[in-house]
CSV table of C-alpha atoms in Angstrom, one decimal:
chain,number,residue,atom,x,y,z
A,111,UNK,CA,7.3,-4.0,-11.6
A,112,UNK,CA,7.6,-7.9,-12.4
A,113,UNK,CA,8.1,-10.8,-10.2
A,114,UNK,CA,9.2,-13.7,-11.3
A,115,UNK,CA,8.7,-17.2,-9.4
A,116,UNK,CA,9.7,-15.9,-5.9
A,117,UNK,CA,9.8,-17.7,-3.3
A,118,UNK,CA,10.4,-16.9,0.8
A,119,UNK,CA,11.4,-19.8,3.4
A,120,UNK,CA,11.7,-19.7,7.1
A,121,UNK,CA,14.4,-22.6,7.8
A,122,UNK,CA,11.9,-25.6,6.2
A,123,UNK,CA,8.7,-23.2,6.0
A,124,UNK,CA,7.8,-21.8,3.0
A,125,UNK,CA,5.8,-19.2,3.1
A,126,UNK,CA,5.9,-18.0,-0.8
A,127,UNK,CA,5.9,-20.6,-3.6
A,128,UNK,CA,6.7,-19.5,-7.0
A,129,UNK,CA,4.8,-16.1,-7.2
A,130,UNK,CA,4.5,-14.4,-10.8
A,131,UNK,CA,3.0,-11.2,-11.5
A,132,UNK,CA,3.2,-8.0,-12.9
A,133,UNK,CA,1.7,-4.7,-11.2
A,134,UNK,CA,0.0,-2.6,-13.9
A,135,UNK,CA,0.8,1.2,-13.3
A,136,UNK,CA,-1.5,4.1,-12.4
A,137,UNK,CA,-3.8,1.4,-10.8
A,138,UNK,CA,-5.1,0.0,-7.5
A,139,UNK,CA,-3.6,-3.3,-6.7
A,140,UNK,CA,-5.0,-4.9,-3.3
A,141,UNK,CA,-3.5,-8.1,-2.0
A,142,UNK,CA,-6.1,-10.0,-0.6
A,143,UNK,CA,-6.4,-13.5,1.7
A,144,UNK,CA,-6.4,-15.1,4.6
A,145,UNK,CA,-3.9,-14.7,7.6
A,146,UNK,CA,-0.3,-16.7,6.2
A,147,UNK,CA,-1.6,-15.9,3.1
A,148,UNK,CA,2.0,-14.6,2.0
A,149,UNK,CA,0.4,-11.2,1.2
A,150,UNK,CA,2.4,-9.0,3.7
A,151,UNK,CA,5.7,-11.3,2.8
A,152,UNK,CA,5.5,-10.6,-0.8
A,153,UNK,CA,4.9,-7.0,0.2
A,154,UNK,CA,7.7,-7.0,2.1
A,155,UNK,CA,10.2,-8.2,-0.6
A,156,UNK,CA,8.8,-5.7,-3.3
A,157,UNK,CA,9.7,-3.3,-1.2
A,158,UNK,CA,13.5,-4.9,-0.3
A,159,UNK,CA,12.7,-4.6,3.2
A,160,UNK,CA,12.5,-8.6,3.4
A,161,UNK,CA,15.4,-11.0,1.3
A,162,UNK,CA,14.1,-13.2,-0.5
A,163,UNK,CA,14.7,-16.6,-1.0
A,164,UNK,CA,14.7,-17.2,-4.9
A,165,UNK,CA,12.8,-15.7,-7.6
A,166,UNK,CA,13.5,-12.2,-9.4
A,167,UNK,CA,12.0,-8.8,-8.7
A,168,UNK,CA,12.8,-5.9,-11.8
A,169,UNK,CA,11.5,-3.0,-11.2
A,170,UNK,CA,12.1,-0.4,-14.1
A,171,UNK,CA,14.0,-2.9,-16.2
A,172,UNK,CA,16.7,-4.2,-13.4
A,173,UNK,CA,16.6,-6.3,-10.4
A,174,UNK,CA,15.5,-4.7,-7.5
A,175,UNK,CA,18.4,-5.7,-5.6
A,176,UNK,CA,20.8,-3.9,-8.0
A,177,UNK,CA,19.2,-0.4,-7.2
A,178,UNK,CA,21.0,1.9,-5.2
A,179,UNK,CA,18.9,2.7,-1.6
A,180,UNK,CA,19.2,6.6,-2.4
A,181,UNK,CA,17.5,6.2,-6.1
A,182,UNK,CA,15.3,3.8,-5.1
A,183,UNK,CA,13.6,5.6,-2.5
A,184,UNK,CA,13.0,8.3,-5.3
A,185,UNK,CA,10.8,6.0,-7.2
A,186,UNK,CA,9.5,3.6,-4.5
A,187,UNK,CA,8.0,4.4,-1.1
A,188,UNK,CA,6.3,1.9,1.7
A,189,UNK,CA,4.2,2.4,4.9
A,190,UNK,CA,5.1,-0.9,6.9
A,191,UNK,CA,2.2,-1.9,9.5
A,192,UNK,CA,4.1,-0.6,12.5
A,193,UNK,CA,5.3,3.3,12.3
A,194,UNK,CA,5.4,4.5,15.9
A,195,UNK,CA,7.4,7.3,16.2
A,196,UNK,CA,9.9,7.5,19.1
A,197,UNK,CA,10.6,11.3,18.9
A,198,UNK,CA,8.4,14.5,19.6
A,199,UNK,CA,7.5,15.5,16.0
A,200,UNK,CA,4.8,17.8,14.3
A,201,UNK,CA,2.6,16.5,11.4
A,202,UNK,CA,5.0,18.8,9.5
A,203,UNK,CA,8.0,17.6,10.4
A,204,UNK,CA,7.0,14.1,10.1
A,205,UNK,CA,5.8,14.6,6.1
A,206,UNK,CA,9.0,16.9,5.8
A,207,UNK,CA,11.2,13.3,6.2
A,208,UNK,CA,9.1,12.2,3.0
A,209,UNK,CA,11.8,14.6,1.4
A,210,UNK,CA,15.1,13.3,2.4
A,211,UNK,CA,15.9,11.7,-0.4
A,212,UNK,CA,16.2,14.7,-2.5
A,213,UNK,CA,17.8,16.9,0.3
A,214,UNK,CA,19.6,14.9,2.4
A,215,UNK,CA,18.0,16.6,5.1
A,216,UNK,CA,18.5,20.3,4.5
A,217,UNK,CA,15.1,21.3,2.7
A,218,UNK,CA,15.4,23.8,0.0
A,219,UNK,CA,12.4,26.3,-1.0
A,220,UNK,CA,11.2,23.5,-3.6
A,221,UNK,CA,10.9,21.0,-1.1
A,222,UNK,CA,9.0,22.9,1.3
A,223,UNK,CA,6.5,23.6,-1.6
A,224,UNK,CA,6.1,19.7,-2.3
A,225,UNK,CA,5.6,19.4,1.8
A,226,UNK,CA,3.3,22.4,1.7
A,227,UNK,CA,0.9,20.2,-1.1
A,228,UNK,CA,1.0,17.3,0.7
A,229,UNK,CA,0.1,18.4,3.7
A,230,UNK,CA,-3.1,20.4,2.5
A,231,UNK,CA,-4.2,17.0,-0.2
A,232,UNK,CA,-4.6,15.2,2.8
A,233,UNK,CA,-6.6,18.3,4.5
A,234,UNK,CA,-3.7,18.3,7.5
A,235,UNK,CA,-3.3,22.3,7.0
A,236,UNK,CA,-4.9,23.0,10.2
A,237,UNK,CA,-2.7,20.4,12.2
A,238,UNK,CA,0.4,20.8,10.7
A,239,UNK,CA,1.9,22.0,14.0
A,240,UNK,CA,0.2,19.7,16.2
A,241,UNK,CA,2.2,16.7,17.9
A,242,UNK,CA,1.4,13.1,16.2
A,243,UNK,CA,1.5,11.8,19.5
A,244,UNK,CA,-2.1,13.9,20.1
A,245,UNK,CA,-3.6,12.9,17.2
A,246,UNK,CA,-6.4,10.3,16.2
A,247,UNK,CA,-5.7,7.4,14.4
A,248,UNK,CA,-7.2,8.7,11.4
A,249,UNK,CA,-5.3,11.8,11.3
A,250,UNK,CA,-2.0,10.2,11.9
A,251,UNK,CA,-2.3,8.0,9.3
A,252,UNK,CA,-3.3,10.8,7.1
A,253,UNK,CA,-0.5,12.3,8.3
A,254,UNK,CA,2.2,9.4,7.4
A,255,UNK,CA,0.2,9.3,3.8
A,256,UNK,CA,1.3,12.9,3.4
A,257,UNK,CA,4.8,12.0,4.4
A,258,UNK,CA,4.9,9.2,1.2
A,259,UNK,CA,3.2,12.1,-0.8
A,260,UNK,CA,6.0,14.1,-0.3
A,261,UNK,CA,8.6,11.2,-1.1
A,262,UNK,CA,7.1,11.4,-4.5
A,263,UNK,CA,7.5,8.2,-5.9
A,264,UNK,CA,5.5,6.6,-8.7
A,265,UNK,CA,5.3,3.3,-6.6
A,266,UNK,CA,3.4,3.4,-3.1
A,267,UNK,CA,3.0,0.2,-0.7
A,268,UNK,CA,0.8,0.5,2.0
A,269,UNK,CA,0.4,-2.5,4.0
A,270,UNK,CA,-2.9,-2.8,5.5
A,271,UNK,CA,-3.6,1.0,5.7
A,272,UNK,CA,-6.7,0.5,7.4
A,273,UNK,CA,-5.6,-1.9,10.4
A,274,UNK,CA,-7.2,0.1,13.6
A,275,UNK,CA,-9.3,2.4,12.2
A,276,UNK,CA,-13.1,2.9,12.5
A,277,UNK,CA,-15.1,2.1,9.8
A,278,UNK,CA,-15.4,6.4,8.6
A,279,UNK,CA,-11.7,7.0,8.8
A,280,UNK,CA,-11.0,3.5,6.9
A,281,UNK,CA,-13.4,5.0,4.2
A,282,UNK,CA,-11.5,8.1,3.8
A,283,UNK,CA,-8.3,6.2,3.7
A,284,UNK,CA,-9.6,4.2,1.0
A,285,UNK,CA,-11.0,7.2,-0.7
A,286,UNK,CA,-7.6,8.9,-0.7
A,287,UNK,CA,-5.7,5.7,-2.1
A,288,UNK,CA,-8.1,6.1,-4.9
A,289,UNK,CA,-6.7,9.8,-5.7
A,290,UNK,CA,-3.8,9.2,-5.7
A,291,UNK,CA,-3.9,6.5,-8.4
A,292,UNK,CA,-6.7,8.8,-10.6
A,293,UNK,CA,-5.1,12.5,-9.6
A,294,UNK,CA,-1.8,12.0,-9.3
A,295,UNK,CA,-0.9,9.5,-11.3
A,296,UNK,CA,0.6,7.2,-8.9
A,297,UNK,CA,0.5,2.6,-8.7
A,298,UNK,CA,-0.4,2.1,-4.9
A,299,UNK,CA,0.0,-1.5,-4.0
A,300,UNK,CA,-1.9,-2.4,-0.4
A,301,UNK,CA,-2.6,-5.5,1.7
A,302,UNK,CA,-6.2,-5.2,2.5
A,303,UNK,CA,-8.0,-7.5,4.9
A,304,UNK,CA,-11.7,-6.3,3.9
A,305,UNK,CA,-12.9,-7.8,0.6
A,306,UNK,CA,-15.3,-5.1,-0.1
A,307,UNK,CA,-12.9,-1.7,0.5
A,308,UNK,CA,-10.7,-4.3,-2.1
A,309,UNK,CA,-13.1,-4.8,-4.2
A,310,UNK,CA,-14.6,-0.7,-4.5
A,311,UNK,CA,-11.8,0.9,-4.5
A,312,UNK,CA,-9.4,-0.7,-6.6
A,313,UNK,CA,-8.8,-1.7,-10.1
A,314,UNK,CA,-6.7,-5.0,-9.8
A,315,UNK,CA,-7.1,-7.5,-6.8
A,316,UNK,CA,-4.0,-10.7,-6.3
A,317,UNK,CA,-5.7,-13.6,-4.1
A,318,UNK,CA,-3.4,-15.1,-2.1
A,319,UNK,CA,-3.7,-18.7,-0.4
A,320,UNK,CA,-0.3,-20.8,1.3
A,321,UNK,CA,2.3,-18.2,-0.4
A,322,UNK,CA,0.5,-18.9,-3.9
A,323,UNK,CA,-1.9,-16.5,-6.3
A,324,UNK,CA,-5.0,-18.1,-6.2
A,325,UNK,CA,-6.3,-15.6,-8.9
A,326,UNK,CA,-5.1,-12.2,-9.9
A,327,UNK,CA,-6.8,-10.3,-12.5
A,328,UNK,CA,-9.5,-7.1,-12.7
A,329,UNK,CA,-12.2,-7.1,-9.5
A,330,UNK,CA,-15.1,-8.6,-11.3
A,331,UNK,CA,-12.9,-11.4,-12.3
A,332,UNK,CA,-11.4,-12.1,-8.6
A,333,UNK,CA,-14.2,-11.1,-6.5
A,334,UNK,CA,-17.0,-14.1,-7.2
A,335,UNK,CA,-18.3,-16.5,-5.1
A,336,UNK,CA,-16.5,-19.3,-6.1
A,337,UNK,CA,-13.0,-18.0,-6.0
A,338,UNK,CA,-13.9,-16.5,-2.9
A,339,UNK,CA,-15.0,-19.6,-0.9
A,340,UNK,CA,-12.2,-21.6,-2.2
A,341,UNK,CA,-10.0,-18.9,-0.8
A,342,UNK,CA,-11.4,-18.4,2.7
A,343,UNK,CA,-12.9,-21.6,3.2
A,344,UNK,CA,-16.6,-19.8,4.1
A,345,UNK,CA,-19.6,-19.1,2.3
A,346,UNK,CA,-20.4,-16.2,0.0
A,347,UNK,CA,-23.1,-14.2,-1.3
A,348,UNK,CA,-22.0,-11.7,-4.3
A,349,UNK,CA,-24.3,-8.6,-5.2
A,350,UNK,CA,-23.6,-5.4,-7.7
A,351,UNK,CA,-23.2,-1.8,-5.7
A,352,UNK,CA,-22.8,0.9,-8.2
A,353,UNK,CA,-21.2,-1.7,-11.1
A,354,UNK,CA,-18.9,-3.2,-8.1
A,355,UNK,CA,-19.1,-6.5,-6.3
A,356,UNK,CA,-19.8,-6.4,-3.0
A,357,UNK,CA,-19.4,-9.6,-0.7
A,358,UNK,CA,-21.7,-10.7,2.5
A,359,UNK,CA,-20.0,-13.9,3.8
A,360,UNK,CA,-21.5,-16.8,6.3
């Protein structure tokens, strides 16, 4: 996927300004930077769930807009920020959506065998059949990773995946982004708000300041002090964890 100068305005506001990038596949890509930063906007348009303004977006050699809905959702999948679900559904019936565009609703055998994988790669095989209203947060976003799992698509966008969750189950969220890129083969693009999960656990960071890229490139050249602090306007301190950066701010 490729995007070409694009640009978002609210009436006079503009609130992305000329973006250009190109999302390297079977990787990691975190969107970093502070609130406005453009980072959940530009998610938003890669994923055609927001117009945008000008600019291009070719995803598998065409524009983005020129995709039909029901082959696009084979080859792209989101989880937006808010997915509260109105209806009484099991964590099984809630992954099993992950597969309707391929059955249109009436699951064959195969499906049930892609649901049946997902559900136990997120470790959900004991609480398929409980409510997602009675889960925890961690489990119920475990249990709407499953559901993208199950959609199948070589592109995943989570948008800030770890919003509400306690430090242990945003680790294991993290830690199951990172399979999905190294076992499965899959390009997950997220918005992250902490610098350090960004900078662990993925293999590409975009910094994003006023809807522009401050500085997109591999972690240990995005994550220093100096890009940083021009980016959030604070302090940092940078030292090496395990060949990673890791950030303590001030």
């Amino acid at each position: 996927m490729k995007v070409q100068n694009l640009s978002k305005k609210y009436d006079e506001k503009i609130v992305l300004d000329g973006v250009t990038m190109e999302f390297p596949e079977k990787s990691v890509i975190s969107l970093i930077g502070p609130n406005g930063a453009g980072k959940s906007t530009l998610m938003g348009i890669i994923s055609r769930l927001l117009e945008r303004s000008g600019g291009s977006v070719v995803f598998d050699g065409r524009d983005l807009k020129d995709w039909k809905s029901s082959e696009l959702a084979k080859r792209l999948s989101i989880l937006t920020q808010s997915h509260n679900v109105q209806m009484k559904l099991t964590v099984r019936e809630l992954v099993a959506f992950g597969r309707f565009p391929y059955s249109g609703g009436r699951l064959t055998g195969e499906d049930n065998k892609i649901i049946d994988r997902a559900i136990a790669y997120m470790e959900l095989g004991e609480l398929e059949e409980c409510f997602i209203d009675e889960l925890s947060g961690g489990q119920r976003q475990r249990a709407f990773i499953a559901m993208v799992i199950a959609q199948d698509t070589r592109f995943i966008l989570l948008d800030e995946p770890t919003n509400n969750l306690d430090i242990y189950h945003a680790t294991q969220m993290m830690r199951m982004v990172r399979r999905l890129c190294d076992e499965l083969g899959k390009t997950v693009v997220l918005v992250l708000h902490e610098i350090n999960y960004a900078s662990f656990y993925s293999d590409y960071v975009c910094a994003m300041k006023d809807g522009k890229i401050a500085r997109f490139g591999k972690v240990n050249e995005v994550i220093t002090k100096d890009v940083l602090s021009s980016i959030y306007n604070v302090d940092f301190e940078i030292m090496e964890i395990n060949g990673k950066p890791m950030t303590i701010y001030y």
